[in-house]
Coordinates of C-alpha atoms and ligand atoms in Angstrom, one line a residue:
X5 CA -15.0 7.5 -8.4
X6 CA -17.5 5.7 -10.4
X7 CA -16.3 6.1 -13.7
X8 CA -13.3 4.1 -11.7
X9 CA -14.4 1.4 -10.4
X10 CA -15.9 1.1 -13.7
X11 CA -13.2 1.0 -15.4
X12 CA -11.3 -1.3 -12.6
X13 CA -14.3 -3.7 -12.9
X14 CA -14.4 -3.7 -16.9
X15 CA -10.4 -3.8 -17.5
X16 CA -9.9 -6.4 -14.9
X17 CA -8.2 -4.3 -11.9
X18 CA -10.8 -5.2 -9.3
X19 CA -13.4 -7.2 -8.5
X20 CA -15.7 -8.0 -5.2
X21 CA -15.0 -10.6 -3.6
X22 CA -17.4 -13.6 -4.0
X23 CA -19.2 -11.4 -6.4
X24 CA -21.4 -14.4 -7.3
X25 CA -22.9 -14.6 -4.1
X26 CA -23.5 -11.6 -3.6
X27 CA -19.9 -10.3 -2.2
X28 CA -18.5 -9.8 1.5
X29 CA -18.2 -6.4 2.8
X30 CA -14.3 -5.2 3.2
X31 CA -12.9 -8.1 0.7
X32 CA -11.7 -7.4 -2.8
X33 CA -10.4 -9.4 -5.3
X34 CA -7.2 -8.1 -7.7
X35 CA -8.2 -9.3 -11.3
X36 CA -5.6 -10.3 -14.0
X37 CA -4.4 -6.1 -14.5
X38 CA -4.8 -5.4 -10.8
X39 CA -2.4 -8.3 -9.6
X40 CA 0.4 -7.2 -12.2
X41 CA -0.3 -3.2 -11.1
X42 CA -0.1 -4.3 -7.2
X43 CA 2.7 -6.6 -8.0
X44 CA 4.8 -3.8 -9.8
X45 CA 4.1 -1.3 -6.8
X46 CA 5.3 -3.8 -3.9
X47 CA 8.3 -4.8 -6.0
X48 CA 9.1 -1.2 -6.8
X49 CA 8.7 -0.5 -2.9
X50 CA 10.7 -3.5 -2.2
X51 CA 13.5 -2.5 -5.2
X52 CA 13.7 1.6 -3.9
X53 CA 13.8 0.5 -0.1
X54 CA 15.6 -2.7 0.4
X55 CA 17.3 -4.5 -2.7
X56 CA 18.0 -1.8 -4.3
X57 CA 19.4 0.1 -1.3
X58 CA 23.3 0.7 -1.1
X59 CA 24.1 -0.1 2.1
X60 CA 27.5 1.3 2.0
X61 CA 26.5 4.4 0.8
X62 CA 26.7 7.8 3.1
X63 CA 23.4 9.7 2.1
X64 CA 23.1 13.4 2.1
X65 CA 21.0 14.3 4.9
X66 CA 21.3 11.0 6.8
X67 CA 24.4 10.8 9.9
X68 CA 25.8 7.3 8.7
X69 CA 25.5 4.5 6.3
X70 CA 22.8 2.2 6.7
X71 CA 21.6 -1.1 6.0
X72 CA 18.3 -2.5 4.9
X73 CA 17.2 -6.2 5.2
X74 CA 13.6 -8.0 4.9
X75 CA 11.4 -10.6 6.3
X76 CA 8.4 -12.3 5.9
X77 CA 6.3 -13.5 9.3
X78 CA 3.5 -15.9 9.5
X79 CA 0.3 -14.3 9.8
X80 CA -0.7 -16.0 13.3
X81 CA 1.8 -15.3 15.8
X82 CA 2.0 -16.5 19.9
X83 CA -1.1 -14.5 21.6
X84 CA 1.4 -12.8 24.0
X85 CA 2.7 -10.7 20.8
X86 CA -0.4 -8.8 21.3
X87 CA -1.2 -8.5 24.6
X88 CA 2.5 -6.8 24.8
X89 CA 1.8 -4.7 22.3
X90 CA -1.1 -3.5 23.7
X91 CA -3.5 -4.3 20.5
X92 CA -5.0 -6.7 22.3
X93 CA -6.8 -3.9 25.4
X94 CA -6.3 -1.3 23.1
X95 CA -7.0 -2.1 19.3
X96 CA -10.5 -0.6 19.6
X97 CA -13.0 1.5 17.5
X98 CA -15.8 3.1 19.3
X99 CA -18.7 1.9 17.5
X100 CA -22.5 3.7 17.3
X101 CA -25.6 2.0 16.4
X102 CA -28.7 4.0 15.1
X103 CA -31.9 2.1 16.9
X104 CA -34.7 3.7 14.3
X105 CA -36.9 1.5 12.3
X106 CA -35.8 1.8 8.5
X107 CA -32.1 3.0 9.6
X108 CA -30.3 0.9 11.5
X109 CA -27.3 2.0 10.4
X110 CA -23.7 1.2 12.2
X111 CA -21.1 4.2 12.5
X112 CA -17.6 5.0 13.6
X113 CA -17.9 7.2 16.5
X114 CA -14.9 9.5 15.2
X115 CA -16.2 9.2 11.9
X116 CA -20.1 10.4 12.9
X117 CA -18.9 14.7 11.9
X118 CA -18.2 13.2 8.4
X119 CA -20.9 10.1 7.7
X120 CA -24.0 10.2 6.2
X121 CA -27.3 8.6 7.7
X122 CA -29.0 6.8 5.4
X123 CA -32.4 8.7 5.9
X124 CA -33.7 11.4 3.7
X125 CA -32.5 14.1 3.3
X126 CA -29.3 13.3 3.4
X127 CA -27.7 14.8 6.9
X128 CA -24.9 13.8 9.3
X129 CA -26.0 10.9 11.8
X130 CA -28.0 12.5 14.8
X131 CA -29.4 15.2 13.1
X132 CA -32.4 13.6 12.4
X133 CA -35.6 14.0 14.4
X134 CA -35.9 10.4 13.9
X135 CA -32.7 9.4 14.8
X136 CA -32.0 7.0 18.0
X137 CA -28.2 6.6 18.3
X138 CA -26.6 4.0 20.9
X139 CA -24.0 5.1 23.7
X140 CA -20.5 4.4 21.9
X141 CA -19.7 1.0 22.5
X142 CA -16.1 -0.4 22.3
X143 CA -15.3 -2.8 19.2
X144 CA -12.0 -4.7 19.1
X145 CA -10.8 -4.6 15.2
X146 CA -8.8 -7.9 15.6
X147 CA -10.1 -11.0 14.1
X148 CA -10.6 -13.9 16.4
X149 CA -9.1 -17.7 15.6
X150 CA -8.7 -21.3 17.3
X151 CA -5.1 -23.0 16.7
X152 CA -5.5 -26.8 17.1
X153 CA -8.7 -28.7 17.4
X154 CA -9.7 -27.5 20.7
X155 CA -12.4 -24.5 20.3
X156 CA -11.8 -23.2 23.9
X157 CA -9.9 -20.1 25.1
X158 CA -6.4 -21.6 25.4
X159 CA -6.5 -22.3 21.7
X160 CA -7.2 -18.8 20.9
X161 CA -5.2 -16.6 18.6
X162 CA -5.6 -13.5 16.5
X163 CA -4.8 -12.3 12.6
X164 CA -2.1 -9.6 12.8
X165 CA -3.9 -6.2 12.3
X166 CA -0.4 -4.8 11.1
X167 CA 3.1 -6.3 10.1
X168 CA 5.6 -4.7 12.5
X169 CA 5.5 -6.9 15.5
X170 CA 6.4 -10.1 13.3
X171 CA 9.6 -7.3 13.0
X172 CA 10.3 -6.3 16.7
X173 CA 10.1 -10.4 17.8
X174 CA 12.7 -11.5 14.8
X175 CA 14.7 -8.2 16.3
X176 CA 17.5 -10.7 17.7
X177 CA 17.4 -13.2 15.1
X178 CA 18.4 -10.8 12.1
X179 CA 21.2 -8.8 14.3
X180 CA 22.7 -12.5 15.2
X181 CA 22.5 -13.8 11.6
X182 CA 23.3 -11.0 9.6
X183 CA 25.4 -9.3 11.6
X184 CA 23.7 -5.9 10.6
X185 CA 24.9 -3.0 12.7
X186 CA 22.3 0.2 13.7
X187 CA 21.2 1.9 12.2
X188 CA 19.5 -0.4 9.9
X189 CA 16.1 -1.0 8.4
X190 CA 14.0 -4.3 8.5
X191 CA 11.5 -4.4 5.6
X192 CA 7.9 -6.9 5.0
X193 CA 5.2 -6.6 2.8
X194 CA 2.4 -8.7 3.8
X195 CA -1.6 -9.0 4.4
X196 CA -2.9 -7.6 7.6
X197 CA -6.4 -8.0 8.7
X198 CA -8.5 -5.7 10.7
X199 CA -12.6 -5.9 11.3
X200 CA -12.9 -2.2 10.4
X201 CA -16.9 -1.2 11.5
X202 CA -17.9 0.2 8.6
X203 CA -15.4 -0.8 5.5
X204 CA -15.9 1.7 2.8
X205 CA -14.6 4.0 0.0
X206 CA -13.6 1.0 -2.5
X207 CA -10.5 -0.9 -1.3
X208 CA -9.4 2.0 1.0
X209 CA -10.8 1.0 3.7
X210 CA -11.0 -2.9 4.0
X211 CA -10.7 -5.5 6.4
X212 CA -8.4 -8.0 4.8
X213 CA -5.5 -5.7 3.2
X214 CA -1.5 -5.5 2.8
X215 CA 0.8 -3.0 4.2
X216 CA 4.8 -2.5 3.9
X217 CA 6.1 -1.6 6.8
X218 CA 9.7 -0.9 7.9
X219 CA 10.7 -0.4 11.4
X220 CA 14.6 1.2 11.1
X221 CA 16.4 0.3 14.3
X222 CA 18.8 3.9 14.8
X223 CA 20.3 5.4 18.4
X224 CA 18.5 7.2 20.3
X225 CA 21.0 10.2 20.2
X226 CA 20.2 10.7 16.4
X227 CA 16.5 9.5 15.9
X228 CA 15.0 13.0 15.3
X229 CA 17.8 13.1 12.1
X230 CA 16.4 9.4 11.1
X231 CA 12.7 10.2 11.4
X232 CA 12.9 13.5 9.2
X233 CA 14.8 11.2 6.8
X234 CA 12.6 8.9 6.6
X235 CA 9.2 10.8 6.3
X236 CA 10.7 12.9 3.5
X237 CA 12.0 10.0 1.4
X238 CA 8.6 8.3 1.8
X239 CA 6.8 11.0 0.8
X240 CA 9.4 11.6 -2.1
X241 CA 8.5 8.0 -3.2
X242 CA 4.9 8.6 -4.3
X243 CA 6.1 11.4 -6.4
X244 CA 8.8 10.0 -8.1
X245 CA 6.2 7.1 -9.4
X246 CA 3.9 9.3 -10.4
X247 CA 1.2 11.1 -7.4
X248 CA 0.9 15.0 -8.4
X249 CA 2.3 16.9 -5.3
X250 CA -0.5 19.0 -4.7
X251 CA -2.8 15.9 -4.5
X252 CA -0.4 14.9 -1.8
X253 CA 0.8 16.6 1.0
X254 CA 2.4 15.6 4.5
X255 CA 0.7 16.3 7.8
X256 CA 2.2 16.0 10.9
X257 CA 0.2 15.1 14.0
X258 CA -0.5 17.5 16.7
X259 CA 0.8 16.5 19.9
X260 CA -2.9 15.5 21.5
X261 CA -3.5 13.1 18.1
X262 CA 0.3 10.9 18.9
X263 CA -0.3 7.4 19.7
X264 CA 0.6 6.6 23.5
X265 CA 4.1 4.9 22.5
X266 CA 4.8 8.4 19.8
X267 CA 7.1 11.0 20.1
X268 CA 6.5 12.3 16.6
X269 CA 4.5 10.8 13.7
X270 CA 3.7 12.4 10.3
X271 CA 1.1 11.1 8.0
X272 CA 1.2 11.1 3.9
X273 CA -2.1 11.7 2.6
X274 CA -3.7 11.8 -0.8
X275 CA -6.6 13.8 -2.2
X276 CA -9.0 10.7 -2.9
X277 CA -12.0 11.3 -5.1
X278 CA -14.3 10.2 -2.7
X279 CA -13.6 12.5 -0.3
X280 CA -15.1 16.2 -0.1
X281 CA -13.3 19.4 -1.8
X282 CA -9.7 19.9 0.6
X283 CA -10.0 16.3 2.3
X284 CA -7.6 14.2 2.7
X285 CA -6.9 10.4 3.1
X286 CA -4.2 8.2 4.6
X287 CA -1.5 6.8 2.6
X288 CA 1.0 6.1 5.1
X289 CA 1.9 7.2 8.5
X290 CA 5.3 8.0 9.2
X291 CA 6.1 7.2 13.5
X292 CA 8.8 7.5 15.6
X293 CA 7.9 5.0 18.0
X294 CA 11.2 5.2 20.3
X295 CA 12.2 2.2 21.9
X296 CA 8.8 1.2 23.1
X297 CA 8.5 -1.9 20.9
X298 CA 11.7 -3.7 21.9
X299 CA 11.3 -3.0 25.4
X300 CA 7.8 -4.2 25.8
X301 CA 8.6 -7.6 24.4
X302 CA 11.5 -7.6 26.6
X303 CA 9.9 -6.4 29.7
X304 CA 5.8 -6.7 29.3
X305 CA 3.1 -4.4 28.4
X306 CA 4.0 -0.6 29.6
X307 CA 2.0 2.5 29.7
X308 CA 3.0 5.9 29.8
X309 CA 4.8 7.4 33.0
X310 CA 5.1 10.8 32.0
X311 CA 8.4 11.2 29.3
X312 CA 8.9 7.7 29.9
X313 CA 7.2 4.1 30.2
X314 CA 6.3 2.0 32.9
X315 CA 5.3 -1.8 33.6
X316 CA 1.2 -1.7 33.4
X317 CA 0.7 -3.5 36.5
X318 CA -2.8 -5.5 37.8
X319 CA -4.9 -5.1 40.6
X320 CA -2.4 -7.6 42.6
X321 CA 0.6 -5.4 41.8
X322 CA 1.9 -7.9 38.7
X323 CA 2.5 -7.0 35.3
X324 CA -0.3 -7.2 33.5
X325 CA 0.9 -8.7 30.6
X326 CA 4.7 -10.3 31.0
X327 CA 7.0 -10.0 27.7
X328 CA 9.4 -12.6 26.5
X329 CA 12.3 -11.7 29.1
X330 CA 14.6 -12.4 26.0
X331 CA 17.3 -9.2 25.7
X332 CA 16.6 -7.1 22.7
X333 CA 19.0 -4.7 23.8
X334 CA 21.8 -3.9 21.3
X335 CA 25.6 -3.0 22.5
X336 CA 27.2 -0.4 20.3
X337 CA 30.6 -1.2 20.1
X338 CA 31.8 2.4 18.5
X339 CA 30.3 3.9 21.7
X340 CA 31.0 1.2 23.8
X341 CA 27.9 1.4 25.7
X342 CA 24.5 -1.1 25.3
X343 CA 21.5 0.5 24.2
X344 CA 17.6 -0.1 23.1
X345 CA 17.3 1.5 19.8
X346 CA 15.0 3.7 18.5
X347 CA 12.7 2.7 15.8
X348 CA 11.2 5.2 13.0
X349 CA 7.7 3.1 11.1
X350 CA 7.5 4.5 7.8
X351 CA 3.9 2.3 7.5
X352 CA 2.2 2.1 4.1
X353 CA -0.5 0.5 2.3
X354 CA -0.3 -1.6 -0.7
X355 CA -4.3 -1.1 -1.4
X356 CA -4.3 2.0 -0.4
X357 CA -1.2 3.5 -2.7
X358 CA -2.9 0.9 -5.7
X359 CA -6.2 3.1 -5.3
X360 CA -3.6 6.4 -5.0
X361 CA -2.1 5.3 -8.7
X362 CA -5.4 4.5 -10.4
X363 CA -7.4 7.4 -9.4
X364 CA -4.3 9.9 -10.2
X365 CA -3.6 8.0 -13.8
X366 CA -7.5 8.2 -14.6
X367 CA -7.3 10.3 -17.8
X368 CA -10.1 11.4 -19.6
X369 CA -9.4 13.6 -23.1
X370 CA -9.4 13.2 -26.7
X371 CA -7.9 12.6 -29.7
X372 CA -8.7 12.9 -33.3
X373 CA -9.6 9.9 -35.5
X374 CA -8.8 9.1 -39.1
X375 CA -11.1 11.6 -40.2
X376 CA -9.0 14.0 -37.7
X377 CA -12.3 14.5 -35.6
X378 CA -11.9 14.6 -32.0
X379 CA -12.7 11.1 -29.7
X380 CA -13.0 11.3 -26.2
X381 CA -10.7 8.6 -24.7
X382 CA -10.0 7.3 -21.3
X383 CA -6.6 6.4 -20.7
X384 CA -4.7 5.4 -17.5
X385 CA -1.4 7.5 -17.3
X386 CA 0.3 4.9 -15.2
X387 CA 4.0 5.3 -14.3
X388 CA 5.7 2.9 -16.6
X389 CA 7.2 0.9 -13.5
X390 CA 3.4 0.5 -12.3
X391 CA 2.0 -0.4 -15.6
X392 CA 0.3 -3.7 -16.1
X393 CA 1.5 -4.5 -19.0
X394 CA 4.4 -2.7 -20.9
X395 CA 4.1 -3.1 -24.6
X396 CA 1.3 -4.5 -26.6
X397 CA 1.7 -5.8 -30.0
X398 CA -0.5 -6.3 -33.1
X399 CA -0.3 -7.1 -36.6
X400 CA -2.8 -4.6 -38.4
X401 CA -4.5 -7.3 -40.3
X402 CA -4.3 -11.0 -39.7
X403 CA -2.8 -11.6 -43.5
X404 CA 0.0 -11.4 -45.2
X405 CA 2.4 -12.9 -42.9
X406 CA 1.5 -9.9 -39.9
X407 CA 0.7 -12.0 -37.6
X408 CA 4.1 -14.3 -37.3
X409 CA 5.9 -11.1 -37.6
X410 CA 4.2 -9.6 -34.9
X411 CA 4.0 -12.8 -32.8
X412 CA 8.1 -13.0 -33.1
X413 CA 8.3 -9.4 -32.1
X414 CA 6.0 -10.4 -29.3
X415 CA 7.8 -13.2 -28.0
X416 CA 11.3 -11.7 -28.0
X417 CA 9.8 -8.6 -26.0
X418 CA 8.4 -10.8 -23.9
X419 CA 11.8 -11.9 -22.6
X420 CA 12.4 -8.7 -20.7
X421 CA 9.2 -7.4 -20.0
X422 CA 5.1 -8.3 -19.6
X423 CA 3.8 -8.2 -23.3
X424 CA 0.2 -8.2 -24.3
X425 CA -0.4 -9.3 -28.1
X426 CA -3.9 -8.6 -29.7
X427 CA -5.0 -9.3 -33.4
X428 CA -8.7 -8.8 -32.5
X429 CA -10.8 -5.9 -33.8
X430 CA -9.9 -2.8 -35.3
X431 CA -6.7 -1.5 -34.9
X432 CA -7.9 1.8 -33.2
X433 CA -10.0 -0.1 -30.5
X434 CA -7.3 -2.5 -29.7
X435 CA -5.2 0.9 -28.9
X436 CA -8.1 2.6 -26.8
X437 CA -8.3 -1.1 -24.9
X438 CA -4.6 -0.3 -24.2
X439 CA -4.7 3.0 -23.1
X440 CA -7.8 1.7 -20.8
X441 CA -5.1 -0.7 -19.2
X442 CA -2.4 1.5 -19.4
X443 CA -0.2 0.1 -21.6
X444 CA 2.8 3.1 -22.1
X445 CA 3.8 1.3 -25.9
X446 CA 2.2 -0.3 -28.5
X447 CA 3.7 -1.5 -31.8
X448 CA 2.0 -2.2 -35.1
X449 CA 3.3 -4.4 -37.6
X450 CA 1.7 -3.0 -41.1
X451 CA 2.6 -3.7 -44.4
X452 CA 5.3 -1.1 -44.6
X453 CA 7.5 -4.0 -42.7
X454 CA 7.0 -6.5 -44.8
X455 CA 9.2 -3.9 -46.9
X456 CA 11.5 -2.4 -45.0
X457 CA 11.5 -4.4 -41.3
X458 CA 9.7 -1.4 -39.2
X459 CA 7.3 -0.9 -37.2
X460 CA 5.2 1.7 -35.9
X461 CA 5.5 2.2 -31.6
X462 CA 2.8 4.3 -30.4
X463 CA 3.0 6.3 -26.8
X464 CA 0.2 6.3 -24.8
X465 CA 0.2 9.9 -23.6
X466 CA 1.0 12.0 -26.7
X467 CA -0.5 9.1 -29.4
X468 CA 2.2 10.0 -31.3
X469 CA 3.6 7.2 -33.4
X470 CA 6.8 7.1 -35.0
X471 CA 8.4 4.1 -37.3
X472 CA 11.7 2.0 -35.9
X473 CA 13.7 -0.7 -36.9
X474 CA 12.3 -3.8 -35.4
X475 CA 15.6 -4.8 -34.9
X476 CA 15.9 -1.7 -32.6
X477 CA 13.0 -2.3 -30.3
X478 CA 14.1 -4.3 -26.8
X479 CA 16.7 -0.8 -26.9
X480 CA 14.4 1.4 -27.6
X481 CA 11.7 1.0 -25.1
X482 CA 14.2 0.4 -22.5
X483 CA 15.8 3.3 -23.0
X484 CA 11.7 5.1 -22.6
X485 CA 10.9 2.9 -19.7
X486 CA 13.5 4.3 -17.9
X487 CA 13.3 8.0 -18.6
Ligands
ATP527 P1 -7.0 4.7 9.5 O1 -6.8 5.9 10.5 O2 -7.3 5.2 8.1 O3 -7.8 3.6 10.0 P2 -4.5 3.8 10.6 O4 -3.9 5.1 11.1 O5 -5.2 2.9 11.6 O6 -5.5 4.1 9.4 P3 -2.1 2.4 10.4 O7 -2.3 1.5 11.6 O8 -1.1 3.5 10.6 O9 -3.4 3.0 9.8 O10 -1.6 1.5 9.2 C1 -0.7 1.8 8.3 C2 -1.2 1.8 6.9 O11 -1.9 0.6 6.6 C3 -2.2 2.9 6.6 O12 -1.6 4.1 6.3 C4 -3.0 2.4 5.4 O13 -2.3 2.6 4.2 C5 -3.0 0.9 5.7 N1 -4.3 0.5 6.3 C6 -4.6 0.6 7.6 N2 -5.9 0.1 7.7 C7 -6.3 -0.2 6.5 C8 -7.6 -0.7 6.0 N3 -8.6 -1.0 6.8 N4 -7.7 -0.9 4.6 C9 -6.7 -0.7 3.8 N5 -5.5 -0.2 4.2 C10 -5.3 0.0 5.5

């Protein structure tokens, strides 16, 4: 893990925020590699699950054709949002303090079996002679704010902790414009913010972050079919770009770990370096979350009755919290009857899957120099979608005429894709800086084309060079970017 955040740090991936001053626990900064690597992960999220979906198409394994539409939701949203939804009495972490001299230290009550206090030697929290922990004490993880100029409790609001309800209060708006009939998908990628107790492990857990959620709006009668569907695909996703399967794998929660409004929820977790041998992190959790969200902001904040929900009520026998009374039912006209449809979250993390990529592309191996001894290298074995930057270019020397060649190369690469050009330093450093970055292609321009108009185009993995046309090259690499 510290060999990557070295890297991340000297490449350009990621940097603290407000380094200068010293930084701000659970805020990162994406540098100029990091914001094209993010970039290219959303957008390929956003290209596999929404505009790049066919929505006429009938899928194997799925009942029916489906649609898939996005939105983008302001940040802030009415207060009520979250009383409904219950993050506002139930968005909590239980939260420990240690009261020793010296320690101090601040833990997650759940997390206590797998923290380390910060006394010597190192041991779990409690175990300690010395150590004085509180009673756990309730935390809520959503930031506070005031809309308007008054500072008083009328004017207060919250910053979403997640995406989805900006989804379930636009429910009505998207059926009435779009016309969209269930089952269909509504898609966002956006920041959430959540004051986590103690952020840690890099960028995986922070407090200001973005997740890419979709809540797919299906009947009830097939919603088991839809959820299997949709935890599968995800997981499928992280392979196709690139996560080794047996770094990944695809729990599904016990019945006593399922939220209060779950009736089945799967999470897809990765084998993060900085966790211990056989441990396992979060990538995304995959819920069925039935048709609790729709009828809470109809009705009001509801609590579990058994197999079904029920209006939380108040010590007068009122609802504690009153939804929007607006109808987010849905009538199905093929079965003539009016529904609330189920939803199945598939909820992921753009941080978190960006830390997935880098730690699984981290390469370290070598290759032989011109004297054909061995160099140990470090190269980033990116996915070619993910990759910051596709193709480098450089002329070998900067004489006779390399340069403008290779600058003329460079710009008409740079038409399709994102193109680094580098004339500094020795030929076989500006490659290791590119394999650093993971750059899948670099192309020298040598004297042999000033001859015959080729070039040499390098791979990343194998170092293998071979020479091609320069005409040929916008064909070429396309055709290797997409195998
Ligand atoms: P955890 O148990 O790790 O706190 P969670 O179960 O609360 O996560 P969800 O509410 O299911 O997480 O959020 C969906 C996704 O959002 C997570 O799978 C993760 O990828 C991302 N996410 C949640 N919290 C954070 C965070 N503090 N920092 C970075 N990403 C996060």
């Amino acid at each position: 893990m510290e060999k990557l955040t070295s890297l991340a740090k000297r490449r350009g991936f990621i940097f603290q925020s407000s380094e200068i001053y010293g930084g701000i626990g659970g805020f990162w900064d994406y540098g100029p590699l990091g914001v094209e690597l993010k970039r290219n992960l959303k957008e390929a999220w956003w290209r596999d699950m929404v505009s790049g979906h066919d929505d006429l198409a009938t899928l194997p394994g799925a009942p029916s054709p489906y649609a898939m539409t996005g939105l983008d939701c302001s940040i802030v949203m009415h207060p009520q949002v979250w009383k409904v939804s219950g993050h506002y009495d139930l968005f909590h972490d239980l939260l420990v303090d240690c009261r020793t001299e010296g320690c101090k230290a601040r833990f997650r009550a759940d997390h206590i079996p797998t923290s380390q206090c910060p006394l010597k030697p190192s041991r779990h929290p409690g175990e300690h002679d010395k150590c004085d922990l509180t009673e756990p004490r309730e935390f809520s993880l959503m930031f506070k704010t005031n809309v308007g100029a008054l500072f008083d409790p009328s004017s207060e609001a919250y910053l979403r902790p997640e995406t989805a309800q900006g989804i379930f209060v636009n429910f009505k708006n998207v059926l009435d414009t779009t016309r969209v009939k269930i089952p269909f998908g509504i898609a966002q990628i956006g920041k959430s913010f959540r004051n986590e107790i103690t952020p840690r492990n890099y960028t995986f857990r922070s407090r200001e972050f973005e997740q890419m959620e979709i809540e797919f709006f299906c009947h009830p009668a097939n919603s088991q079919q839809w959820y299997t569907y949709w935890r599968d695909r995800r997981f499928a996703w992280y392979t196709s770009l690139g996560l080794r399967s047996e770094n990944l794998r695809l729990r599904n929660h016990d019945a006593n770990e399922l939220s209060h409004y779950s009736c089945g929820t799967a999470d897809i977790e990765y084998a993060f370096p900085f966790l211990l041998a056989g441990e396992f992190g979060e990538l995304e959790g995959v819920a069925h979350r039935g048709d609790f969200d729709l009828r809470s902001h109809m009705e009001g904040k509801l609590v579990r009755a058994g197999d079904d929900f029920t209006l939380e009520l108040d010590q007068q026998g009122q609802p504690r919290y009153v939804g929007s009374g607006k109808e987010l039912s849905y009538f199905d006209d093929q079965r003539q009857e009016r529904i609330v449809p189920h939803v199945i979250e598939p909820s992921a993390g753009a941080d978190r899957a960006t830390l997935a990529f880098l730690c699984e592309a981290y390469t370290e191996d070598a290759i032989e120099d011109s004297q054909g001894k061995p160099q140990p290298r470090v190269v980033l074995k990116l996915h070619p979608r993910l990759a910051p930057f596709k193709v480098a270019v450089f002329p070998l020397v900067k004489r006779e005429g390399m340069p403008k060649i290779a600058q003329d190369i460079y710009r008409e690469l740079k038409r399709h894709w994102n193109v680094f050009y580098d004339e500094t330093g020795s030929v076989g450093r500006r490659y290791r800086r590119q394999d650093e970055s993971g750059t899948p292609f670099c192309i020298t321009v040598d004297s042999q084309t000033l001859e015959n108009q080729t070039v040499t185009l390098r791979d990343r993995d194998t170092t293998i060079q071979e020479r091609v046309a320069s005409k040929d090259l916008v064909a070429l690499i396309q055709e290797k970017l997409t195998a």
